[in-house]
Coordinates of C-alpha atoms and ligand atoms in Angstrom, one line a residue:
X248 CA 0.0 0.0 0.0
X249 CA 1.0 3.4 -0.9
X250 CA 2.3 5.7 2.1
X251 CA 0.1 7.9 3.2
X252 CA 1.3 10.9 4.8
X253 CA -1.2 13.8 4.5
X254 CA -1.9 13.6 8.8
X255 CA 1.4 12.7 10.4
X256 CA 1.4 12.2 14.2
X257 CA 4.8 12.8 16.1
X258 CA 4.2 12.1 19.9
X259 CA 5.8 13.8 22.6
X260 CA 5.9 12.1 26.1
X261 CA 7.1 15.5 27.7
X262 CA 5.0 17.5 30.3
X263 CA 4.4 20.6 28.9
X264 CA 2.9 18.6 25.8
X265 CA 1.2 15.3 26.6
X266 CA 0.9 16.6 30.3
X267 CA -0.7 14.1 32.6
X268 CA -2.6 12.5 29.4
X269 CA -2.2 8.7 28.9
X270 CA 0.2 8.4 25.4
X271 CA -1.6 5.3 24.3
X272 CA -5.2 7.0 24.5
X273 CA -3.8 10.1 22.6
X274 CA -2.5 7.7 20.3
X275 CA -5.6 6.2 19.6
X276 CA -8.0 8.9 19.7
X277 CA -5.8 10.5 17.2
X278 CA -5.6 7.1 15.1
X279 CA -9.8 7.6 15.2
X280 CA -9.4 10.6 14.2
X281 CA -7.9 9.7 10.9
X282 CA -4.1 10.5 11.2
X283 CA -2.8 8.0 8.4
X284 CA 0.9 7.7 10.2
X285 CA 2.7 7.8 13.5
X286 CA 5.7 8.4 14.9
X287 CA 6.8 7.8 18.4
X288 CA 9.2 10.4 19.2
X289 CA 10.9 9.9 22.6
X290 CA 14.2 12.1 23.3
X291 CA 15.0 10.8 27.2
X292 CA 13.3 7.0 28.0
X293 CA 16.0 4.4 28.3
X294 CA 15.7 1.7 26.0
X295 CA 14.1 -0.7 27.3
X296 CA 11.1 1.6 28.1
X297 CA 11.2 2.8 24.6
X298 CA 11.1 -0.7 23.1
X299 CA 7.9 -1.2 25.6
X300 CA 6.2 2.0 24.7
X301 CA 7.2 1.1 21.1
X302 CA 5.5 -2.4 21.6
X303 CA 2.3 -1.1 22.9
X304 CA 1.9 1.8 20.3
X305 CA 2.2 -1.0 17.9
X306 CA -0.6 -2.8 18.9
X307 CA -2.6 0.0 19.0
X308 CA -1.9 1.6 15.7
X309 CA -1.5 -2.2 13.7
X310 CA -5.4 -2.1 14.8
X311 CA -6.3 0.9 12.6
X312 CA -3.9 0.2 9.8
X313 CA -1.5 3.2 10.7
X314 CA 2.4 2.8 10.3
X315 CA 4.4 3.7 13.6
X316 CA 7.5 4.9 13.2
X317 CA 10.5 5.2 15.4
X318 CA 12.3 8.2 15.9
X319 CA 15.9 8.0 16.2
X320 CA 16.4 4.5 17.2
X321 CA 16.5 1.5 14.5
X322 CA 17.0 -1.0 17.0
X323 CA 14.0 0.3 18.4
X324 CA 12.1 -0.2 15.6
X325 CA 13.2 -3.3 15.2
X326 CA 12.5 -4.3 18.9
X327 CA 9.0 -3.3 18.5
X328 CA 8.0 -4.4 15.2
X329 CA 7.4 -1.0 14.0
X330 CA 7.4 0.1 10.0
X331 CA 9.6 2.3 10.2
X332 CA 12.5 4.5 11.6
X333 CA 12.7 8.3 11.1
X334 CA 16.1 10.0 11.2
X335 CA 17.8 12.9 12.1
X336 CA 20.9 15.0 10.5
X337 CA 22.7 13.4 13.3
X338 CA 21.7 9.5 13.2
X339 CA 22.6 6.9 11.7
X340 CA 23.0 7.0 7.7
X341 CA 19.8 5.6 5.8
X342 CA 22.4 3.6 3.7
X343 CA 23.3 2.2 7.5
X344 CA 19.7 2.2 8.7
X345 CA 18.5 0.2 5.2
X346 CA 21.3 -1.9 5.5
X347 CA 19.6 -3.1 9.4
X348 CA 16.3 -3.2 8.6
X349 CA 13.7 -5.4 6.7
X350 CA 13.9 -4.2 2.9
X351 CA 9.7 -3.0 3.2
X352 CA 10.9 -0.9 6.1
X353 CA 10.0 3.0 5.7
X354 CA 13.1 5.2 6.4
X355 CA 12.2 9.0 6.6
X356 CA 14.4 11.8 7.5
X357 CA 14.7 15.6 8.5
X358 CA 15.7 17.7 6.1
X359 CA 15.9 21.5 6.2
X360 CA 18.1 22.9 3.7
X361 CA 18.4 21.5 -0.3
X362 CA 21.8 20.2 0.2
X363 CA 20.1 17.7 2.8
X364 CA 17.2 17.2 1.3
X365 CA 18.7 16.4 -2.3
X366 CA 21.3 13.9 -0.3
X367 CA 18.7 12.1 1.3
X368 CA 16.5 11.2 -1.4
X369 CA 19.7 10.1 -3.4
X370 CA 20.0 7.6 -1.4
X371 CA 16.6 6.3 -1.2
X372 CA 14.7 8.1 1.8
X373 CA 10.6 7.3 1.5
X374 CA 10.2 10.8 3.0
X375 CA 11.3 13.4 3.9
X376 CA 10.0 16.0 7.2
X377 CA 11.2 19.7 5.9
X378 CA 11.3 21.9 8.5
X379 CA 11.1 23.8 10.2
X380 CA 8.7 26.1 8.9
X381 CA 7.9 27.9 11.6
X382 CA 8.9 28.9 15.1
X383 CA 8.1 26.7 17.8
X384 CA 8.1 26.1 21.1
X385 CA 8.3 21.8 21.2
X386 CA 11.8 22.0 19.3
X387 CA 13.0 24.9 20.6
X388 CA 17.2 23.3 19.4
X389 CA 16.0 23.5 15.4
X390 CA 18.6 24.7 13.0
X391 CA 17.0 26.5 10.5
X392 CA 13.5 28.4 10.4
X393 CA 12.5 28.4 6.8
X394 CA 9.3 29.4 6.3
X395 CA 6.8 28.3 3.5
X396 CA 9.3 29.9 1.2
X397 CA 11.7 27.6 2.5
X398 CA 9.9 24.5 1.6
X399 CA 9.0 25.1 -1.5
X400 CA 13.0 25.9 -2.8
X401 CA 13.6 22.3 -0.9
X402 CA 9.9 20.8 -3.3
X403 CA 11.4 22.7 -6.6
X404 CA 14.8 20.8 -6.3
X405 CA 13.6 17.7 -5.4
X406 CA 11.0 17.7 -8.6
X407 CA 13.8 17.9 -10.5
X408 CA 15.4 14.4 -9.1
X409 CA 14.4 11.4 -11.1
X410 CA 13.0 9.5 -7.8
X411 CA 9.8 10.0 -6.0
X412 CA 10.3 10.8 -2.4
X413 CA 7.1 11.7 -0.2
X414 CA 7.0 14.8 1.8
X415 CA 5.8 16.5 5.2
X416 CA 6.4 20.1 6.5
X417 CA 7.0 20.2 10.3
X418 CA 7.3 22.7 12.8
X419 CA 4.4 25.4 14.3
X420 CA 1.6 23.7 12.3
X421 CA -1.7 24.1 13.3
X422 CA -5.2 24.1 12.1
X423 CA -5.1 27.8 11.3
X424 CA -2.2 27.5 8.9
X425 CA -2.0 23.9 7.9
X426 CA -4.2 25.7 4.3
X427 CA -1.6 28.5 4.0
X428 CA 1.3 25.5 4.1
X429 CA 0.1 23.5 1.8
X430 CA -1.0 26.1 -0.8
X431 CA 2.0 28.3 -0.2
X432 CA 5.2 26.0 -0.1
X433 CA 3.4 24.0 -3.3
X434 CA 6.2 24.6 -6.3
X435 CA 5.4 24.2 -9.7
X436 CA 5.7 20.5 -10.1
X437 CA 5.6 19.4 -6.6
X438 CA 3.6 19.5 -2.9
X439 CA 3.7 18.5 0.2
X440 CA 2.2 15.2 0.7
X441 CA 0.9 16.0 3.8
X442 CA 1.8 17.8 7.6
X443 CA 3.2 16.3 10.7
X444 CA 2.0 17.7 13.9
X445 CA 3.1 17.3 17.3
X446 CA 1.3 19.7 19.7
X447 CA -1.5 20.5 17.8
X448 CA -2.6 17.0 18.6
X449 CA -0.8 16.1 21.2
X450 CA -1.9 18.8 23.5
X451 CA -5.7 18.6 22.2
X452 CA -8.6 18.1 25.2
X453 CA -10.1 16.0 22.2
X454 CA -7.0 14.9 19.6
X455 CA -9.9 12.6 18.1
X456 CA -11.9 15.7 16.9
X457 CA -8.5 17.5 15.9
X458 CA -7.4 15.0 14.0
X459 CA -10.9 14.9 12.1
X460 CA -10.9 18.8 11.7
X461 CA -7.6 18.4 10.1
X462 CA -8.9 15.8 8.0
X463 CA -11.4 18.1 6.5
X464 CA -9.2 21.5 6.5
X465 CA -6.3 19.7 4.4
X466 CA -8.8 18.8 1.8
X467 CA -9.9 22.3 1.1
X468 CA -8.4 25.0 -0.6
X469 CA -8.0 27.7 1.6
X470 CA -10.5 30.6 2.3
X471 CA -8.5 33.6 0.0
X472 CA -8.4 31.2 -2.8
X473 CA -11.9 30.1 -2.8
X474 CA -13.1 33.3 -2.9
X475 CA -10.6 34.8 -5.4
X476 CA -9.8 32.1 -8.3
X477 CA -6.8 32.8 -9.8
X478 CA -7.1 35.0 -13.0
X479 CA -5.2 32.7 -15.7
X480 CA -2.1 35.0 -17.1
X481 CA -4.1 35.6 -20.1
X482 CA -4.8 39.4 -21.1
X483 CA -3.2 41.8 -22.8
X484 CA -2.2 45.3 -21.2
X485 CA -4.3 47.1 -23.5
X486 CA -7.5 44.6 -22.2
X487 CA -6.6 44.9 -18.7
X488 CA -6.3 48.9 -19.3
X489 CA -9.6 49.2 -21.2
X490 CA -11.4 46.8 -18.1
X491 CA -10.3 49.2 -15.4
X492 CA -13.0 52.0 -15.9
X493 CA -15.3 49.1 -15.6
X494 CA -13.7 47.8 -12.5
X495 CA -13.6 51.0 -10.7
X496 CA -17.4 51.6 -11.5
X497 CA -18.0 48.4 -9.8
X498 CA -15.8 49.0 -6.7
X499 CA -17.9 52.4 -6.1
X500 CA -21.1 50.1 -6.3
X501 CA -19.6 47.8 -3.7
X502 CA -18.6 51.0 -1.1
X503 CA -16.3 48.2 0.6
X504 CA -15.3 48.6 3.8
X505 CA -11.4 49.1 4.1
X506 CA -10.2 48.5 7.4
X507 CA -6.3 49.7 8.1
X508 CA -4.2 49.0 10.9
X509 CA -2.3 52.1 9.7
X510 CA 0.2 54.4 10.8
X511 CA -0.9 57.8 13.2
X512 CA 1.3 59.9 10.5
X513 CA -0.7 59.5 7.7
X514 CA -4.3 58.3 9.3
X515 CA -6.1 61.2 9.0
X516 CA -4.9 61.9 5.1
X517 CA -5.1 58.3 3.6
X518 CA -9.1 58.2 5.4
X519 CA -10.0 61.3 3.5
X520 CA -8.4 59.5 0.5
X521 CA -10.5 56.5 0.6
X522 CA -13.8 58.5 1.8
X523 CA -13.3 60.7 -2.0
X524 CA -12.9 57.4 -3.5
X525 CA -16.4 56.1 -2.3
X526 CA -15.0 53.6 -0.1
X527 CA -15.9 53.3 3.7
X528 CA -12.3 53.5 5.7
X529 CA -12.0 52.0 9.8
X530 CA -8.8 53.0 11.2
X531 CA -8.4 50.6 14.4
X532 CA -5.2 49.3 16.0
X533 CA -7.2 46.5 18.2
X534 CA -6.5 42.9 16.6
X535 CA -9.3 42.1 18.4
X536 CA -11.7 44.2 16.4
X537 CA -11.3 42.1 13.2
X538 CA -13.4 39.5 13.5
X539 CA -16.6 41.7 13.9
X540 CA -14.9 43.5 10.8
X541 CA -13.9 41.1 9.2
X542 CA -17.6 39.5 8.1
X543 CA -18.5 42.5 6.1
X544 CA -16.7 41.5 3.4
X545 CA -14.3 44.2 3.4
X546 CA -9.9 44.3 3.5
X547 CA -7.6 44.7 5.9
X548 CA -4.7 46.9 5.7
X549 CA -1.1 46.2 8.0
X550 CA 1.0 49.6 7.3
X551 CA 3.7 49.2 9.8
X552 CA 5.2 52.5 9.6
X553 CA 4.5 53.2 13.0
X554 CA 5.2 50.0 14.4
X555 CA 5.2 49.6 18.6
X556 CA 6.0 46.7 20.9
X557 CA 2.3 46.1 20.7
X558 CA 2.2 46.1 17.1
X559 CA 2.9 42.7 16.1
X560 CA 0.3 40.8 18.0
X561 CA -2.8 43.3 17.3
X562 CA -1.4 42.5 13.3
X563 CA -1.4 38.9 13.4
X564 CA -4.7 38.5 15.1
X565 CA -6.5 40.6 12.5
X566 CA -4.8 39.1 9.6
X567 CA -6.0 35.5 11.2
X568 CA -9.5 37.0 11.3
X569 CA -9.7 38.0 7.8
X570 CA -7.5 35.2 6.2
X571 CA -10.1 32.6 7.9
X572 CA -13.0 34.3 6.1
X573 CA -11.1 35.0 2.9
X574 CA -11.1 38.5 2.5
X575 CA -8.0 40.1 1.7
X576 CA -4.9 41.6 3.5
X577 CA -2.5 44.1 2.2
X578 CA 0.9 44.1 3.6
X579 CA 2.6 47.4 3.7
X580 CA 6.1 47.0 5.3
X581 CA 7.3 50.9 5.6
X582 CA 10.6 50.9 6.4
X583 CA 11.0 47.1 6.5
X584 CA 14.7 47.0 6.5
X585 CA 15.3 50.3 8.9
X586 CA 16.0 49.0 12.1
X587 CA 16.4 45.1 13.3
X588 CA 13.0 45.4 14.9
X589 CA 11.3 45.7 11.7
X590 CA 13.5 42.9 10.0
X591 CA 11.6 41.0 12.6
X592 CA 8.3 41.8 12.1
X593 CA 8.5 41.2 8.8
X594 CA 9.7 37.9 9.2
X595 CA 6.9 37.4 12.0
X596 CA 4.2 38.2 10.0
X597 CA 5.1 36.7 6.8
X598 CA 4.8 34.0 8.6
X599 CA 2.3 34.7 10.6
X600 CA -0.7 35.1 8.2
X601 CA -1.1 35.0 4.0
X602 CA -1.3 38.8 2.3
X603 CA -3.2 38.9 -1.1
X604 CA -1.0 42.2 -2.1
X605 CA 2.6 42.8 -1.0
X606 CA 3.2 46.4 -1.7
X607 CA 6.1 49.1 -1.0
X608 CA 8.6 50.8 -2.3
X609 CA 12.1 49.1 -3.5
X610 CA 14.1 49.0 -0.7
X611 CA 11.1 47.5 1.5
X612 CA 10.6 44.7 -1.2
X613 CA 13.8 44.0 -1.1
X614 CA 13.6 43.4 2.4
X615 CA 10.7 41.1 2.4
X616 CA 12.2 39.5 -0.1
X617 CA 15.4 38.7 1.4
X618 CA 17.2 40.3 -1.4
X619 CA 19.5 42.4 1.1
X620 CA 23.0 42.3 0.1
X621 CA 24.2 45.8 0.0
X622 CA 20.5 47.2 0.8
X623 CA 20.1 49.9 3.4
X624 CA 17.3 51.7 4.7
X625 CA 17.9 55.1 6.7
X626 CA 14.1 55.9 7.4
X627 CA 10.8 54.8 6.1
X628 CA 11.6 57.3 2.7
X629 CA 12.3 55.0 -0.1
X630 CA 15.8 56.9 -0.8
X631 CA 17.4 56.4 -4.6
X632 CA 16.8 53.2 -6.6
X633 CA 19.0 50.6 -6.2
X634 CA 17.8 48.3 -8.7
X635 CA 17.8 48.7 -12.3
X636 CA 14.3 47.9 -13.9
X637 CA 14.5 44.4 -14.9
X638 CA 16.1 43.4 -11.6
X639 CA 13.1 45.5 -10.2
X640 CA 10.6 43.5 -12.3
X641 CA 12.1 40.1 -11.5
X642 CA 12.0 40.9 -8.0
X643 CA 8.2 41.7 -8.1
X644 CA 7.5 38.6 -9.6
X645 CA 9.7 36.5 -8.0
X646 CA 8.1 37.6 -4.6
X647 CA 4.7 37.3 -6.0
X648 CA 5.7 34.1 -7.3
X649 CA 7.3 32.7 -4.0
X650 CA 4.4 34.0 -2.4
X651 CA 1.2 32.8 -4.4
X652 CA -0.2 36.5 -4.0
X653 CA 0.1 40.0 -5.7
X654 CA 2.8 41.9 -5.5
X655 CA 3.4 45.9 -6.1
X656 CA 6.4 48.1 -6.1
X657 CA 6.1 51.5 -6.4
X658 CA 7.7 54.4 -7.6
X659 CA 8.6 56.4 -10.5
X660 CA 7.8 53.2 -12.2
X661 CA 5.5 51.0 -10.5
X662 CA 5.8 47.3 -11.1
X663 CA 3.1 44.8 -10.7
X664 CA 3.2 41.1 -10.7
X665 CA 1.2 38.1 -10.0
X666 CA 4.0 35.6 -10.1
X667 CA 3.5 35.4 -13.7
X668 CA 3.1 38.5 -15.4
X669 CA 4.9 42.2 -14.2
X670 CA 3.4 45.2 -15.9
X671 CA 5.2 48.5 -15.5
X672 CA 3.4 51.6 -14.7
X673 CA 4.3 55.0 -15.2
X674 CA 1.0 56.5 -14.6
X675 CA 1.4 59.3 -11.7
X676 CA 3.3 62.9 -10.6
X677 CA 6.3 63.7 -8.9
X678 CA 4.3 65.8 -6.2
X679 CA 3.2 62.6 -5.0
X680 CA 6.5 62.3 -3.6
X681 CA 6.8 65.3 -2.0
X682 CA 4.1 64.7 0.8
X683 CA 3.7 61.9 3.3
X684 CA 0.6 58.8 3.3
X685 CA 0.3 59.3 -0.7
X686 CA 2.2 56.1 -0.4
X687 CA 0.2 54.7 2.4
X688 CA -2.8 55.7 0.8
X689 CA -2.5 52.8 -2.2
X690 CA -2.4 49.9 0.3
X691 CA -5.6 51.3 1.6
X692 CA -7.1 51.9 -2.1
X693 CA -6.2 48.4 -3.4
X694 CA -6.9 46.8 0.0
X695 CA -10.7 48.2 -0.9
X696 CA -10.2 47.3 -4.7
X697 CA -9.4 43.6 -3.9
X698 CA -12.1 43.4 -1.6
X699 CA -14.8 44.4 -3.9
X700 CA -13.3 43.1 -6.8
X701 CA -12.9 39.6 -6.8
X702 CA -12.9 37.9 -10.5
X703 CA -9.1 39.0 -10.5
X704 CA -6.9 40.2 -8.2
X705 CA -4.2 41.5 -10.3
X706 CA -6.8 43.6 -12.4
X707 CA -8.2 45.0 -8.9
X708 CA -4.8 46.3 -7.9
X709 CA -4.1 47.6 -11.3
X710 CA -7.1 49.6 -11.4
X711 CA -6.9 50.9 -7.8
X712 CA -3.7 52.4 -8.5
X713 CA -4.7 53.7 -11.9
X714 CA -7.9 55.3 -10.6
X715 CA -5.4 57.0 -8.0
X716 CA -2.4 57.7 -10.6
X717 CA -4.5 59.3 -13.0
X718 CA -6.4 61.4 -10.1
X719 CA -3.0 62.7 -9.3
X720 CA -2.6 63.5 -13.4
X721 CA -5.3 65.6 -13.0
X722 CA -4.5 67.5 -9.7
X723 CA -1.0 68.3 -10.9
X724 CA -2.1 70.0 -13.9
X725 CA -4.4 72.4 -12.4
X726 CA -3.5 75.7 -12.5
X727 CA -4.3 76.4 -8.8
X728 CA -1.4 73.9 -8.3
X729 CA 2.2 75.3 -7.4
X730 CA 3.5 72.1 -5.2
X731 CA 2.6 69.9 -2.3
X732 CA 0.5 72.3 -0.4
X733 CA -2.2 73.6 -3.3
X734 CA -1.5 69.7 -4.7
X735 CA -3.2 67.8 -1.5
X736 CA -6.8 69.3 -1.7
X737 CA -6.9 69.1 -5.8
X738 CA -5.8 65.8 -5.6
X739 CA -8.9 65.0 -3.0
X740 CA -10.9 66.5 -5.6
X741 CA -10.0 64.9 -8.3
X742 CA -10.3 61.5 -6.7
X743 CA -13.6 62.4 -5.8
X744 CA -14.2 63.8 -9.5
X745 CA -13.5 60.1 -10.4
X746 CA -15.8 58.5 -7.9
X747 CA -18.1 61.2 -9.0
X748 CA -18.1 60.1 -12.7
X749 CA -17.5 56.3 -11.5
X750 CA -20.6 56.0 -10.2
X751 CA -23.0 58.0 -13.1
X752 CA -21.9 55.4 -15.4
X753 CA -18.8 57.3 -16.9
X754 CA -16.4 55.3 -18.4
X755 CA -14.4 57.8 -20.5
X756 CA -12.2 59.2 -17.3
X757 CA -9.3 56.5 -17.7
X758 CA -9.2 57.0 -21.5
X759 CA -6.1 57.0 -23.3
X760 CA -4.7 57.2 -20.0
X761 CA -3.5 54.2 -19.1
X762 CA 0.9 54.4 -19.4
X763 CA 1.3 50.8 -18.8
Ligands
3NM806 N1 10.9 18.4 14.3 P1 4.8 21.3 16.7 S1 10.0 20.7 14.3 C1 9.7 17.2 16.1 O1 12.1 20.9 12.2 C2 10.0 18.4 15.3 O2 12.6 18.8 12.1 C3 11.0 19.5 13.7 O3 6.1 20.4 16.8 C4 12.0 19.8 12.6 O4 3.9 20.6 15.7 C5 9.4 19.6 15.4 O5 4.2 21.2 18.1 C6 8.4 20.0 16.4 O6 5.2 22.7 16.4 C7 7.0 20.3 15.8
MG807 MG1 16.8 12.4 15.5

């Protein structure tokens, strides 16, 4: 029978995990449950109480058809009978371990950079447990924190290997992210064939039900996708520029509600923004808030650009709240690469929660990207390019493509990508540069775009910042305008001079106009 590894259960004996819980009834709960394999994962017993413990989860788990598998110790697994043993970095070789054990024995291994992972299935591993993807507190000795993006670099190379290998990601996984995992870390021509947990289940009142909700949550898509299929790559700039009036019209309909979790600098400007573009802007800081926020259907907006101690946690509970129903989140990381504290919090919430649109300037993309040698970042002010403009395209769509989301870089030029496409955008003025939030103010406006536009996401960014590009067209060539002071108000205006013609039906605004 094939392996299956889409529910893998690693036990843990320890107190602050199994507690005072019984290990066998865990075990069995979770084998009701549905987990499809098990492995008995026991760092301090001697070994004569691991071969016993071994021996007993054996009989429980032969009863419901699930492999056990030892960690560590093939004599262990060969004590007890089990299927299989699961190695470390540091154990025994799986050319040693195959050479011990019965040739149907499963040999899996931890893997958590290429190199290892590449090594492994060359010579022979069933599977592989890449980790660890995130923070956490039952392996608190791992090597290397790689992330989703992680993973998937580990998938790509081992796709291109002429052997099948099965795979789980470990480390942090729960039921709230175990969707994200799966659909982020997929590359092109190979997933992960399943998760391993240890607390999740472990530590459950009811590791039965767990195990069952787990079941269910791996087999469905998660919530962003379903509600935003992915626009094939298809379309031509000049369709995509010709749909945007059409776009906007039906975003003014909508009136979503655009909830930003912005920075105290800009608040007051980038609400007046979004009320002249017919949208209906919350400005709250509370994490808490979200999920009576987040059922309206509207976005949410993370501008870190005033970031606090507090910050991080009030973000990641609101993104959880809106990624659960499905509506989107923007991620704007001002001054990502500034000070260490913000290196972090990028990091955190990348991996913290999934964002539909990435957007800043080049130096903050770079950041998030990880693209960082040589990159510095005085302030949250984007300072002078440091990219040329197919390195800044390839980075937008490498992001977007590492990612599975949208992702916007702005500036003179602004580049868009999907992962797939990039379109460069020249639309805009050089005042908006010379005042603060006009940056700000486009997370907020495609937040609300993506929101009420859900057919395509990359069209719904697009014609948010078009709507706003061209606005600023207008306000700069007023005559009333002589620089950032007279520029503010007109460019109010003119936004509101779009919504104005937006919503009687006038399509001809964005004519032309388009510099894409
Ligand atoms: N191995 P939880 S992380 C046992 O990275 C183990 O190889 C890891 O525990 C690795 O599901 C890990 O409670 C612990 O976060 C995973
Ligand atoms: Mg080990």
């Amino acid at each position: 029978m094939a392996l299956d590894l889409s529910l893998y259960l690693v036990t843990d004996s320890t107190p602050a995990i199994l507690g005072s819980r019984d290990i066998y009834k865990v075990v069995e709960e979770a084998c009701k449950g549905g987990v499809t394999i098990v492995q008995y994962r026991d760092k301090t017993s001697d070994t004569g109480a691991l071969v016993e413990t071994a021996t007993k989860l054996h009989d429980i788990t032969k009863r419901y058809n699930v492999p056990l598998i030892i960690n560590d110790r093939v004599d262990v697994a060969i004590a007890s009978g089990a299927e299989g043993v699961h190695l470390g970095q540091d154990d025994m070789s799986i050319t040693a371990a195959k050479k011990i054990l019965s040739k149907d024995a499963i040999v899996g291994i931890s893997a958590s950079t290429v190199e290892e992972a590449v090594k492994a299935v060359e010579e022979g591993a069933d599977y592989l447990g890449i980790g660890t993807l995130f923070a956490t507190p039952t392996k608190t000795n791992t090597k290397n924190i790689i992330g989703t993006a992680g993973v998937k670099t580990i998938l790509d190379s081992i796709s291109r290997l002429n052997r099948t290998v099965g795979t789980v990601g470990i480390g942090g996984i729960n039921l709230s992210n175990v969707q994200r995992v799966l659909y982020q870390s997929a590359a092109e021509n190979k997933a992960l064939d399943g998760v391993a947990v240890v607390s999740a289940i472990m530590a459950a009142d009811d590791p039965k039900a767990v195990a069952e909700q787990f079941k269910k949550t791996i087999a469905t898509p998660p919530a962003f996708v379903r509600s935003s299929p992915e626009a094939s790559a298809a379309g031509d700039v000049t369709a995509l520029a010709a749909a945007v009036p059409e776009v906007v019209q039906k975003v003014v309909k909508f009136h979503p509600i655009v909830h930003s979790m912005i920075n105290f600098v800009v608040a007051n400007f980038v609400a007046n923004v979004a009320i002249s573009a017919g949208l209906s802007p919350i400005m709250s800081q509370y994490g808490d808030e979200a999920k009576d926020l987040a059922v309206h259907g509207g976005s949410l907006v993370i501008n870190m650009g005033t970031l606090t101690s507090a910050s991080i946690g009030e973000y990641l509970k609101a993104v959880k709240a809106y990624n659960t129903n499905g509506n989107p989140v923007v991620l704007d990381p001002v001054g990502a690469g500034a000070t260490a504290i913000r290196r972090d919090a990028v990091k955190t919430l990348m991996a913290g929660g999934y964002f539909d649109l990435i957007k800043g300037n080049e130096r903050e993309i770079r950041q998030v990207y990880g693209n960082t040698a040589n990159l510095t970042q005085r302030g949250v002010d984007s300072g002078p390019s440091t990219l040329n403009d197919v390195e800044k395209a390839t980075l937008a769509r490498d992001l977007a493509r590492r990612e599975r989301n949208i992702v916007l870089i702005t500036g003179t030029i602004d580049y868009l990508s999907d992962g797939q496409r990039v379109i460069a955008i020249k639309n805009g003025h050089e005042l908006l540069s010379k005042a603060t939030g006009t940056g700000c103010a486009i997370g907020t406006i495609c937040g609300a775009y993506l929101a009420a536009y859900r057919d395509n996401k990359f069209l719904a960014v697009l014609a948010g910042l078009l709507m706003y590009e061209i606005a600023a067209e207008n306000a700069a060539a007023k005559d009333t305008v002589s620089g950032p002071g007279t520029f503010l108000p007109a460019f109010l205006d003119e936004i509101h001079s779009i919504w104005q013609k937006a919503s009687e039906g006038d399509l001809t605004w964005a004519q032309g106009r388009a510099k894409i």
